[in-house]
Tab-separated table of C-alpha atoms and ligand atoms in Angstrom:
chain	number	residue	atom	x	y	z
M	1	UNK	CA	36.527	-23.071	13.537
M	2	UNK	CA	34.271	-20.245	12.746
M	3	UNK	CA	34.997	-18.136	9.391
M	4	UNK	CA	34.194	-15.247	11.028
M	5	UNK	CA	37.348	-15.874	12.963
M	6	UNK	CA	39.189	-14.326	10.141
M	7	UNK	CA	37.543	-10.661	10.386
M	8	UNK	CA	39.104	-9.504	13.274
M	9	UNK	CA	36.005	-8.694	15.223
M	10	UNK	CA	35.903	-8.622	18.745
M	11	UNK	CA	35.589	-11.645	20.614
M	12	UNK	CA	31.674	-11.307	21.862
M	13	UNK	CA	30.789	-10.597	18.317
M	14	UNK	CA	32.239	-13.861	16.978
M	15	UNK	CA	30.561	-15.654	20.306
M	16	UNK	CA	27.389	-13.508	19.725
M	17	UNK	CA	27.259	-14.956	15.675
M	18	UNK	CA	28.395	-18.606	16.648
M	19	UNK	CA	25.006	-18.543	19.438
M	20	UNK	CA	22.969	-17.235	16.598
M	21	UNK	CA	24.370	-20.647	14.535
M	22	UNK	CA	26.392	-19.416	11.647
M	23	UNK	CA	28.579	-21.527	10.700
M	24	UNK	CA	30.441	-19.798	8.037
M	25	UNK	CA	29.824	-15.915	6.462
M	26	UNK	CA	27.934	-16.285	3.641
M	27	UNK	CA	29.141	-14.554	0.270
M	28	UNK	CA	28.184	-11.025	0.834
M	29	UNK	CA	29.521	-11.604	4.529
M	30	UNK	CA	33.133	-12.318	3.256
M	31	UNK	CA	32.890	-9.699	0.817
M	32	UNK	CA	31.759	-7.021	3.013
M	33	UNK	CA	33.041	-7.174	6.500
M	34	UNK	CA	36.612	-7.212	5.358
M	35	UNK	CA	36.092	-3.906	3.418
M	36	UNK	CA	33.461	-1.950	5.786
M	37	UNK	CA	36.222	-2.675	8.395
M	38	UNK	CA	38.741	-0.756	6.063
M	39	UNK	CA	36.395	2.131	5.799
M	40	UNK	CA	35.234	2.211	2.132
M	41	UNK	CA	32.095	2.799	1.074
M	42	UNK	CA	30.082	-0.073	-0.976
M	43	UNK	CA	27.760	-0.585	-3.098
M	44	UNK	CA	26.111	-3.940	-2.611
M	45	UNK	CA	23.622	-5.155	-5.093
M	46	UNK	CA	22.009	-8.296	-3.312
M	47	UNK	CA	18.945	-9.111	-1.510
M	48	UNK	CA	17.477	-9.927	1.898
M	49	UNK	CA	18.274	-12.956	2.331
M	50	UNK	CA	21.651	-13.128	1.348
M	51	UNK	CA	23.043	-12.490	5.077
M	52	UNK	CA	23.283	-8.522	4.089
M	53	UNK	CA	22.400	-7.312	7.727
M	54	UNK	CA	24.927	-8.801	9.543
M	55	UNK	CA	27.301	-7.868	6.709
M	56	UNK	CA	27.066	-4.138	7.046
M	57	UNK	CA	26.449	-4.241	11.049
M	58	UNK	CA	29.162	-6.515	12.449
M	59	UNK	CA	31.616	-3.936	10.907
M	60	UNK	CA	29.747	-1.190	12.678
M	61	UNK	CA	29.007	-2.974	15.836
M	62	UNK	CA	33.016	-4.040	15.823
M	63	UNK	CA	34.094	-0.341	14.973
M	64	UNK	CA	32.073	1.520	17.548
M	65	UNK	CA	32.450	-1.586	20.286
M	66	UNK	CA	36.490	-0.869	19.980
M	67	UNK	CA	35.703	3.189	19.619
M	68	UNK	CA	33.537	4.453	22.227
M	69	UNK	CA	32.799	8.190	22.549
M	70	UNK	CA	30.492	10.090	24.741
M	71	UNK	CA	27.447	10.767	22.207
M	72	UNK	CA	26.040	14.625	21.955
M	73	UNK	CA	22.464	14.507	22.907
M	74	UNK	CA	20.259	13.492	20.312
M	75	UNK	CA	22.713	12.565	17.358
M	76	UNK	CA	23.763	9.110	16.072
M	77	UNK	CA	27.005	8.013	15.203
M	78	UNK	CA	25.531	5.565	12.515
M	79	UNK	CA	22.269	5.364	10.723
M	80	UNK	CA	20.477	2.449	8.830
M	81	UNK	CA	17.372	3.845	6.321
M	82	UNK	CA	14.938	0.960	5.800
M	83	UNK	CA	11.512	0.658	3.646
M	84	UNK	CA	9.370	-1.107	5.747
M	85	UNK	CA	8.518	-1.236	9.699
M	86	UNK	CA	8.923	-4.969	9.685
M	87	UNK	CA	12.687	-4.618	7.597
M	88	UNK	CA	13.879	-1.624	10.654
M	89	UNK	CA	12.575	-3.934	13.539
M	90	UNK	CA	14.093	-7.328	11.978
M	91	UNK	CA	17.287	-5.099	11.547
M	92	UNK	CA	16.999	-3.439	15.418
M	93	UNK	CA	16.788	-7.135	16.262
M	94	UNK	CA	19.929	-8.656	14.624
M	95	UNK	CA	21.508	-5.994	15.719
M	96	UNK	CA	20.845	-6.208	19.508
M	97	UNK	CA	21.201	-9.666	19.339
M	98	UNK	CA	25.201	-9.436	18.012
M	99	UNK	CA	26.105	-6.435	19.967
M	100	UNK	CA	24.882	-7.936	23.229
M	101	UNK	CA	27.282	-7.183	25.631
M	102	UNK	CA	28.921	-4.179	24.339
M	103	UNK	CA	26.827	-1.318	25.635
M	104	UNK	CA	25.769	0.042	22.883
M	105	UNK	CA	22.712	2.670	22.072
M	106	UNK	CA	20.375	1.526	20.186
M	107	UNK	CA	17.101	2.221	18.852
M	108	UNK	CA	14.815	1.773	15.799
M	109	UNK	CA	12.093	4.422	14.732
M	110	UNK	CA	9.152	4.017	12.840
M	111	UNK	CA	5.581	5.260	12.013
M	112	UNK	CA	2.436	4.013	13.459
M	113	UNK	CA	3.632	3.938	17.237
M	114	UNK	CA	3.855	6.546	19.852
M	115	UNK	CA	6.872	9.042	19.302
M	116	UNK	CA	7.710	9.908	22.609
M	117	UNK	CA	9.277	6.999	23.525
M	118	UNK	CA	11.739	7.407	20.533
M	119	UNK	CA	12.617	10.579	21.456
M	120	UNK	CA	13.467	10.166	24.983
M	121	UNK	CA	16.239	7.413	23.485
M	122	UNK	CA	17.732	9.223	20.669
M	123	UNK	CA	17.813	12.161	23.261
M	124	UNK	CA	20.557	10.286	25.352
M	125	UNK	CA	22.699	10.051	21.731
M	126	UNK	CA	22.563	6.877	19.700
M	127	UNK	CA	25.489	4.471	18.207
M	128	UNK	CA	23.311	2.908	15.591
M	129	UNK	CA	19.767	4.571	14.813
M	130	UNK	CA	17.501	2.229	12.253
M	131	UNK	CA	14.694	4.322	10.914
M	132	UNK	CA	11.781	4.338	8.048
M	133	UNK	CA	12.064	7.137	6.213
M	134	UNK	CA	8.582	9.313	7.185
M	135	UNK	CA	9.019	8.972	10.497
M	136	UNK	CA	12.532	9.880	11.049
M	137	UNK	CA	11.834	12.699	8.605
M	138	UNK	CA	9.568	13.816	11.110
M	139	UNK	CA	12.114	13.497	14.270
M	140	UNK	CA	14.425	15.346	11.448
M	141	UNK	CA	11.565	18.879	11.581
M	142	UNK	CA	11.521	18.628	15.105
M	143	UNK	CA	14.705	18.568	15.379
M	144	UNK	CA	14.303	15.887	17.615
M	145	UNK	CA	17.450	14.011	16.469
M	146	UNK	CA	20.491	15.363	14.306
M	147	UNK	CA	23.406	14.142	12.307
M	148	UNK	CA	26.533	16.296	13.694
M	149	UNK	CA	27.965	12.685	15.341
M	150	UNK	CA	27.006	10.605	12.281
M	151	UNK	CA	30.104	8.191	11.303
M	152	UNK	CA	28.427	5.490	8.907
M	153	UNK	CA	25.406	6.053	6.726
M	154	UNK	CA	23.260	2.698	5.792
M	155	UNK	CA	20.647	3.126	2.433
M	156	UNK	CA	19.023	-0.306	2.896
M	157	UNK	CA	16.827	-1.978	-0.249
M	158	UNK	CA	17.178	1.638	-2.344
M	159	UNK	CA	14.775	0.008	-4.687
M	160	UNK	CA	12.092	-0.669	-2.344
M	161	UNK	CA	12.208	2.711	-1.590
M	162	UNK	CA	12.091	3.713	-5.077
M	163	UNK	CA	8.711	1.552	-5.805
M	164	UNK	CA	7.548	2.238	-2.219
M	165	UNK	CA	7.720	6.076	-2.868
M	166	UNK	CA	9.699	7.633	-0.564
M	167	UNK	CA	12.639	8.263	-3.188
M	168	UNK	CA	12.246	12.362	-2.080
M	169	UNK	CA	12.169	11.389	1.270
M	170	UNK	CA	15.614	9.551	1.280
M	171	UNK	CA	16.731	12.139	-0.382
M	172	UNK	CA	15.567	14.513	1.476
M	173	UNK	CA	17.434	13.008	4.739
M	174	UNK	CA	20.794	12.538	2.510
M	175	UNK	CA	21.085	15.791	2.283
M	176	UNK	CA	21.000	16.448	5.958
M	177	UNK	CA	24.173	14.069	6.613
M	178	UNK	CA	27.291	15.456	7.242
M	179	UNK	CA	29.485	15.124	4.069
M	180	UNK	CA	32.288	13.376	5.439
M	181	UNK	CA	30.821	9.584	6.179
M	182	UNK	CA	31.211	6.118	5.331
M	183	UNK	CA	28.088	4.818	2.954
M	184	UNK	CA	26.647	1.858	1.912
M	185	UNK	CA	23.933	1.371	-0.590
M	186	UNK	CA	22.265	-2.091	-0.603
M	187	UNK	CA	19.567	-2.375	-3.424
M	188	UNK	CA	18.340	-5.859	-4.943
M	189	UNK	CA	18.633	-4.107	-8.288
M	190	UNK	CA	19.550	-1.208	-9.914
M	191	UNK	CA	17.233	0.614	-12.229
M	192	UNK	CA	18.687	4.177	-13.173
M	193	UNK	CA	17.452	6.533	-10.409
M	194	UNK	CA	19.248	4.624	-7.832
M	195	UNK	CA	22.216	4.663	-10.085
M	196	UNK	CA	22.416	8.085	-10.065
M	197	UNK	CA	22.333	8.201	-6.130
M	198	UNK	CA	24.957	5.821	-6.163
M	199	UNK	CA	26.767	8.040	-7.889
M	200	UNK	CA	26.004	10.796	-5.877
M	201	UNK	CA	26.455	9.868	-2.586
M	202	UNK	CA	29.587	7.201	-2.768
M	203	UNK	CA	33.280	7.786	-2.803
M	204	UNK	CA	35.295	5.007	-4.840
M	205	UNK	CA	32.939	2.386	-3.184
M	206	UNK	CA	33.450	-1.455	-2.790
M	207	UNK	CA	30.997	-2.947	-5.415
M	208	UNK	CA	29.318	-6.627	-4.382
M	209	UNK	CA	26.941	-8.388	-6.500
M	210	UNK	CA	25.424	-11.244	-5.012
M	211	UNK	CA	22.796	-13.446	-7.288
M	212	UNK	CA	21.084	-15.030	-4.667
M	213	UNK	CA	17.765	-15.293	-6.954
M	214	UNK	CA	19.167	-18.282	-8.930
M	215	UNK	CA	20.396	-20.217	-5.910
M	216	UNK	CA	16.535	-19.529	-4.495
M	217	UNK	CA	14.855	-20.544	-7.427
M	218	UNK	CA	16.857	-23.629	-7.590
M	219	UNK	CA	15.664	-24.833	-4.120
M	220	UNK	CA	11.712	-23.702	-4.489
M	221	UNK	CA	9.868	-26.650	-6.376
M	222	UNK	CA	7.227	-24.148	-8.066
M	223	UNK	CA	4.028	-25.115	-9.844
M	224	UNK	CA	1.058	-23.256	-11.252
M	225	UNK	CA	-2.459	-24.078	-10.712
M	226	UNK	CA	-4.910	-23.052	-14.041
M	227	UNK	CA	-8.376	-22.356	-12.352
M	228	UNK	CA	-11.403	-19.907	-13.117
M	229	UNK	CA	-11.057	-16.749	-10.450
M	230	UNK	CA	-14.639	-18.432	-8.433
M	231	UNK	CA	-12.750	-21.500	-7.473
M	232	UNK	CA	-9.514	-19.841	-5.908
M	233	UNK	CA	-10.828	-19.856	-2.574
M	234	UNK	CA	-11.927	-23.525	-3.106
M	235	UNK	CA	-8.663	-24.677	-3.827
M	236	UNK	CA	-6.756	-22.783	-1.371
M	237	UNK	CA	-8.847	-24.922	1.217
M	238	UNK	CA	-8.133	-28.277	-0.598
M	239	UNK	CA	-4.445	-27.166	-0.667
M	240	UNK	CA	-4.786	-26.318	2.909
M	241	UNK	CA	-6.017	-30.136	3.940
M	242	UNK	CA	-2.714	-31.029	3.402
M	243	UNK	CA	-1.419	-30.870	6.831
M	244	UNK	CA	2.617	-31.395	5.403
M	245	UNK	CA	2.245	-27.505	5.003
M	246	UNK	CA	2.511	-26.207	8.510
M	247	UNK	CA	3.589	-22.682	8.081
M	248	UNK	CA	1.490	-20.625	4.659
M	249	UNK	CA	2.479	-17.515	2.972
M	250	UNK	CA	0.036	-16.550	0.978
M	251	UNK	CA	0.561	-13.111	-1.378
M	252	UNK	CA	-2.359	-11.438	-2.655
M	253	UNK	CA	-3.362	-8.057	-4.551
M	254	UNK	CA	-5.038	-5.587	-1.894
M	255	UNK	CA	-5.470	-4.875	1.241
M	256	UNK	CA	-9.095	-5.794	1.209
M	257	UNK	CA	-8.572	-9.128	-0.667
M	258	UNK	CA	-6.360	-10.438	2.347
M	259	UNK	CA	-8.854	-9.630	5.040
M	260	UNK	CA	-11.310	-11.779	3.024
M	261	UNK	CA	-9.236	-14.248	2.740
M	262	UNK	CA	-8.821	-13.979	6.166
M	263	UNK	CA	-12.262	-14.159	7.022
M	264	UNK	CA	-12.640	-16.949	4.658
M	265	UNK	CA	-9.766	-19.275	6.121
M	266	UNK	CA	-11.227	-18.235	10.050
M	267	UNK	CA	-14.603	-19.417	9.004
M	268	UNK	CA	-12.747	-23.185	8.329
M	269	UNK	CA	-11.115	-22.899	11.813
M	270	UNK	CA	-7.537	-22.490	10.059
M	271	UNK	CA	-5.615	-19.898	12.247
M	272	UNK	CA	-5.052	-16.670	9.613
M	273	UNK	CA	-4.174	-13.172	9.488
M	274	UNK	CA	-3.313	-10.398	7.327
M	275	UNK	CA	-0.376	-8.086	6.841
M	276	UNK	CA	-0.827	-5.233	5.160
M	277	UNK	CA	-0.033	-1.560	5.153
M	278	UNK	CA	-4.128	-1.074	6.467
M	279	UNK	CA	-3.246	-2.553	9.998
M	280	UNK	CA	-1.861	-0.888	13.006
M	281	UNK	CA	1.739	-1.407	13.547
M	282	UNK	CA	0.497	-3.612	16.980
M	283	UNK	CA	-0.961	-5.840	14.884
M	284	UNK	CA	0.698	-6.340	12.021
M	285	UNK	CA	3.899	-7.301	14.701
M	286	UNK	CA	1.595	-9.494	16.449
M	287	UNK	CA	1.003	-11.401	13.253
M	288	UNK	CA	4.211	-12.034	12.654
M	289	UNK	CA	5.276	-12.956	15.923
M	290	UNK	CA	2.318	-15.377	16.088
M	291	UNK	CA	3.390	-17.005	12.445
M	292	UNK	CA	7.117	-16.781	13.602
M	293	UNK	CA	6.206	-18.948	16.396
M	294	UNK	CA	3.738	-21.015	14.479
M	295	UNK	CA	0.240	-20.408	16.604
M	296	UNK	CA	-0.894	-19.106	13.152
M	297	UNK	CA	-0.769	-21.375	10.283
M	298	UNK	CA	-1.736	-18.927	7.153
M	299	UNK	CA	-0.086	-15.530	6.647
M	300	UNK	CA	-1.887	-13.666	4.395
M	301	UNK	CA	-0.301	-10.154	3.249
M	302	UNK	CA	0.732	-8.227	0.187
M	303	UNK	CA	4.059	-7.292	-1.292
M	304	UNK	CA	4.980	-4.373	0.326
M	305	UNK	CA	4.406	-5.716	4.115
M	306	UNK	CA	6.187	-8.693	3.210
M	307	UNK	CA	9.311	-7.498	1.320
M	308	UNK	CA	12.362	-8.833	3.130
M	309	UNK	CA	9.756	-10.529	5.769
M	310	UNK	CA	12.318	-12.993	7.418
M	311	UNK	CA	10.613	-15.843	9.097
M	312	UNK	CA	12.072	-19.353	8.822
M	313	UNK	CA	10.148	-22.686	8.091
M	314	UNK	CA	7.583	-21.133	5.406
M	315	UNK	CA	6.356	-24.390	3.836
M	316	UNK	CA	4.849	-23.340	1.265
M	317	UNK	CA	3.974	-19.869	-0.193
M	318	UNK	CA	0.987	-19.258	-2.347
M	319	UNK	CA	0.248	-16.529	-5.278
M	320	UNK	CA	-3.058	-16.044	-4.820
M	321	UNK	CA	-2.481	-13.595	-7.426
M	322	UNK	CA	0.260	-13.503	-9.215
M	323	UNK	CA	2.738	-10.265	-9.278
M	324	UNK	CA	2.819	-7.935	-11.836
M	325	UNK	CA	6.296	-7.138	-11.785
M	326	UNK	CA	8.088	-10.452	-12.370
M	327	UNK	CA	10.824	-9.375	-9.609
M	328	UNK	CA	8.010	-9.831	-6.887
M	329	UNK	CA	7.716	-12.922	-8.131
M	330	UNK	CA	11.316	-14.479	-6.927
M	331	UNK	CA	10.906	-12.030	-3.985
M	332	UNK	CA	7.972	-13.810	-3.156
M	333	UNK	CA	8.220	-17.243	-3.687
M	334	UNK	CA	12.127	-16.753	-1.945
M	335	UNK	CA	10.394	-16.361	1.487
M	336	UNK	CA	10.626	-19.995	1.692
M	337	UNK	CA	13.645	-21.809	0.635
M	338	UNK	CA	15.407	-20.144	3.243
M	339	UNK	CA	18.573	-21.500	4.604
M	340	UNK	CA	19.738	-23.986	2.294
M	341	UNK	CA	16.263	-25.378	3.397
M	342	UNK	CA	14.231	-26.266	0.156
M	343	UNK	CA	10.182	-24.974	-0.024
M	344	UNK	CA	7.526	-25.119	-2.289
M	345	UNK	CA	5.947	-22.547	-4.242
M	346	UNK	CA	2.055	-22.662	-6.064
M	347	UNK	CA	0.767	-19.821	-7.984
M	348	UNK	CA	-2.648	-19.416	-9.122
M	349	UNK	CA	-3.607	-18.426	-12.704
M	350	UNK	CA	-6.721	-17.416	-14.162
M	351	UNK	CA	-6.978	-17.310	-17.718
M	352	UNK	CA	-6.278	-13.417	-18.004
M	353	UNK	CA	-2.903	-13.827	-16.559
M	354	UNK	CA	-1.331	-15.744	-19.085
M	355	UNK	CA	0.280	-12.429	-19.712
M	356	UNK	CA	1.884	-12.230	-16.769
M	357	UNK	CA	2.878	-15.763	-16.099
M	358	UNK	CA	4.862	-15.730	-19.447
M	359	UNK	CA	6.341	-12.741	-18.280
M	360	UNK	CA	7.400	-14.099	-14.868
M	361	UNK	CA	8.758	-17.386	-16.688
M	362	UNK	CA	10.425	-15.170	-18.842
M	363	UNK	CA	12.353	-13.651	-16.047
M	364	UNK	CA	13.785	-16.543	-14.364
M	365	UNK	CA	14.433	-18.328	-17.069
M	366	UNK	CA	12.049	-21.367	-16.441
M	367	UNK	CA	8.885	-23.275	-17.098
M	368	UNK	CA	6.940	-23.037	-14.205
M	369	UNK	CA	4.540	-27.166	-14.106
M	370	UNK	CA	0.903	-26.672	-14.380
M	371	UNK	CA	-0.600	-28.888	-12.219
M	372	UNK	CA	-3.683	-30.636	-13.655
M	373	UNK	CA	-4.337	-33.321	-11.467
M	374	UNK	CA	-6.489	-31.072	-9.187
M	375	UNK	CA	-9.951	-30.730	-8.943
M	376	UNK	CA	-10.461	-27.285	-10.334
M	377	UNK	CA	-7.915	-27.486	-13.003
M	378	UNK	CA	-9.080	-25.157	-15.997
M	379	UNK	CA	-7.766	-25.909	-18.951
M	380	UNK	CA	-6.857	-22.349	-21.204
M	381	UNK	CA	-6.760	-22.495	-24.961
M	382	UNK	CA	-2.717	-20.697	-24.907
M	383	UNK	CA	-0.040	-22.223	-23.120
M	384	UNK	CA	2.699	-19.679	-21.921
M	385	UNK	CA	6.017	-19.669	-24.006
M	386	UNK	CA	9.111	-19.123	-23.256
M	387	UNK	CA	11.161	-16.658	-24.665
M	388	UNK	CA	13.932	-19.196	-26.390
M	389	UNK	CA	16.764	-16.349	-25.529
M	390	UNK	CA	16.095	-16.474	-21.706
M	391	UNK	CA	15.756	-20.782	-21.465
M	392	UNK	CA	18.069	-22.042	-19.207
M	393	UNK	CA	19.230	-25.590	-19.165
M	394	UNK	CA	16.963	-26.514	-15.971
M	395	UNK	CA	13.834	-26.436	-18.128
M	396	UNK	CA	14.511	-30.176	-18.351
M	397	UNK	CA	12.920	-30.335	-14.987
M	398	UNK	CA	9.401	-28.548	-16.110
M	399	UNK	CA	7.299	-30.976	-17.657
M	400	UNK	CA	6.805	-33.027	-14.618
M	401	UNK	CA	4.692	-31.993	-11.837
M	402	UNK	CA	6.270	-31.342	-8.155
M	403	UNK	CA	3.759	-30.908	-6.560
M	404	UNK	CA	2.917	-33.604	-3.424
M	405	UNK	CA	0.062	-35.722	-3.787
M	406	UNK	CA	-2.572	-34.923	-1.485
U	1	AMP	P1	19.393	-11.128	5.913
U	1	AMP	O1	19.728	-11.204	4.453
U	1	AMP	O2	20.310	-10.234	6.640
U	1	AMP	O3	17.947	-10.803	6.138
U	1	AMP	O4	19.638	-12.580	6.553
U	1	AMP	C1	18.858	-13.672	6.198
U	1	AMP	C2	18.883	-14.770	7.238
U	1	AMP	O5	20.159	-15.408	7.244
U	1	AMP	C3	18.654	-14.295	8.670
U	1	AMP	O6	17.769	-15.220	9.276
U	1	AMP	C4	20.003	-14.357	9.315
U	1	AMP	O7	19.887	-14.619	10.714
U	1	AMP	C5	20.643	-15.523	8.582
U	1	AMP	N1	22.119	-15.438	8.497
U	1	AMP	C6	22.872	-14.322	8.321
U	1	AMP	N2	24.184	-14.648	8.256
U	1	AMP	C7	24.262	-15.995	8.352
U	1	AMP	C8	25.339	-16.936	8.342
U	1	AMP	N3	26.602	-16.557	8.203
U	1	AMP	N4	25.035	-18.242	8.480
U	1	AMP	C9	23.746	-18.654	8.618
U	1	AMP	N5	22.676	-17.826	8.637
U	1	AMP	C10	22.933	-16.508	8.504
């Protein structure tokens, strides 16, 4: 029967998962829950993706399910910090969906929609608050919600929040939160800053590394298309008539490059939109909910509103440009591949990104196939390299192309 048998959670939890489908707990799962239920604090280096949300909330949904207090007004006794709007309402979700049942407060807060709303909720008192950091920073100087209750403390994707810019912020809150907590630091890596907070803000913590990246990269059959920069949006249509790809990713630079995708794609009846940090919240959920449920073929949207995006079935995801930190790149391209479910991956590459590409190869250890049977194929005078310390055995794979036939 079900792994998650072996926790013991409450009943309607276990139920709750086994509706969802999970078989088994994944890596981090097995690692985690046993340990959060203990009470230790952990450090958990591993990605979205990985099964990380249910991992830190089952333990809290179990603890306060079995624990229940009467909340003082406006406090929380657990809160989850997340970069992004779409990350704190994919969270809210999960966790709604395996407390069911329990009676639990919940709520998620975020920029961009009305406030009142959130402050009536967190009014009554909270079990599990999941926030962005500006806005709850904001319900902080208002003193519209406070920490006295707070039990757990969640730092989801540290790193995000370290490129995204609100390292002061999180900080900031941190030091509003009762010193006497249970904390958890997720962060997909760990450059030195976030060290330091580690440092700072755990007590003799669980460590967990997962490496989902390889097991992702393994199951995304990647190619690069060489092209000059005018033909891009040529070939994303003649990629496009390939109907096999039902449900499109497609990264890109700015804001304003995505809408013109957009605009382009619209103008060949293929059902687009962008998501990016220029649209209202309404809209960028609409998006998603329409490419969740497939009435829109193309997403188009850049890294930050898609970091941690979790939407299953993504055919195929496209680089219209390609990342400049190679880490976006197995972000990226790990948006499909989801589920032991395997996905493709094409990146585009004008001649000026050679650069880049190398880098990227560089990073995960691989040869990514040029595809030259294509009708814009460009061919550039220097071929990447790859750094000989960083070659993995797979390159064996890389001289063929993957790509289907169209
Ligand atoms: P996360 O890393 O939390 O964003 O989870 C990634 C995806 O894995 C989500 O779609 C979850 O619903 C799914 N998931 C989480 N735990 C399991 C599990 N034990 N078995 C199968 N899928 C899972």
């Amino acid at each position: 029967m079900s792994g998650f048998k072996e926790f013991s959670l409450l009943e309607s939890i276990i139920d709750r998962v086994s509706l969802k489908g999970y078989k088994q707990p994944t890596p981090i799962q097995n690692e985690c829950i046993p340990a959060l239920i203990n009470g230790n604090d952990l450090l958990g280096i591993a990605q979205t993706g990985t099964g990380k949300t249910a991992a830190f909330s089952l333990p809290i949904i179990n603890n306060f399910g079995r624990n229940k207090i009467d909340i003082k007004a406006k406090s929380t006794r657990s809160l989850i910090l997340t970069p992004t709007r779409e990350l704190a309402s994919q969270i809210m979700q999960n966790i709604d969906d395996y407390s069911d049942g329990l009676g639990l407060k919940t709520k998620v807060v975020y920029g961009g929609v009305g406030r009142q709303n959130q402050v009536d909720t967190i009014a009554l008192g909270l079990d599990i608050l999941v926030a962005t950091p500006g806005r709850l920073l904001d319900l902080i100087e208002t003193g519209d919600v406070n920490f006295q209750a707070l039990e757990v403390f969640v730092l989801d994707e540290a790193d995000t929040m370290l490129d995204m810019g609100f390292f002061k912020d999180v900080q900031t809150i941190i030091s509003k939160l009762p010193k006497k907590r249970q904390t958890l630091l997720f962060s997909a890596t760990m450059p030195a800053e976030i060290e330091i907070l580690a440092q700072g803000i755990l007590t003799e913590p669980t460590k967990i590394q997962i490496t989902a990246q390889t097991v992702t990269i393994d199951l995304v059959n990647q190619s690069v298309y060489h092209l000059e920069k005018t033909n891009k949006v040529p070939l994303l249509f003649n990629i496009l008539e390939n109907s096999d790809y039902e449900k499109v990713l497609i990264f890109c630079k700015t804001k304003f490059g995505a809408d013109i995708i957009v605009k382009a794609l619209e103008k060949e009846s293929i059902t687009a939109a962008s998501l990016h940090s220029g649209k209202t919240q309404a809209v960028r959920e609409e998006a998603l909910q329409n490419f969740k449920e497939s009435s829109l073929r193309v997403l188009v949207a850049t890294d930050v509103a898609a970091r941690g995006i979790d939407v299953d079935n993504i055919t195929l995801v496209i680089n219209y440009n390609l990342p400049e930190d190679p880490r976006n790149y197995i972000h990226r391209i790990g948006r499909t591949a989801r589920a032991g479910k395997s996905g493709m991956a094409i990146s585009f590459a004008v001649e000026n990104d050679m650069r880049q590409l190398n880098n990227i190869e560089n990073s995960i250890g691989q040869v990514i196939p040029v595809v030259t049977d294509q009708p814009f194929h460009k061919e550039f005078s220097k071929a990447p390299k790859l750094d000989k310390k960083k070659k993995k055995k797979n390159v064996k794979n890389t001289n063929r192309s993957r790509t289907k036939k169209r």
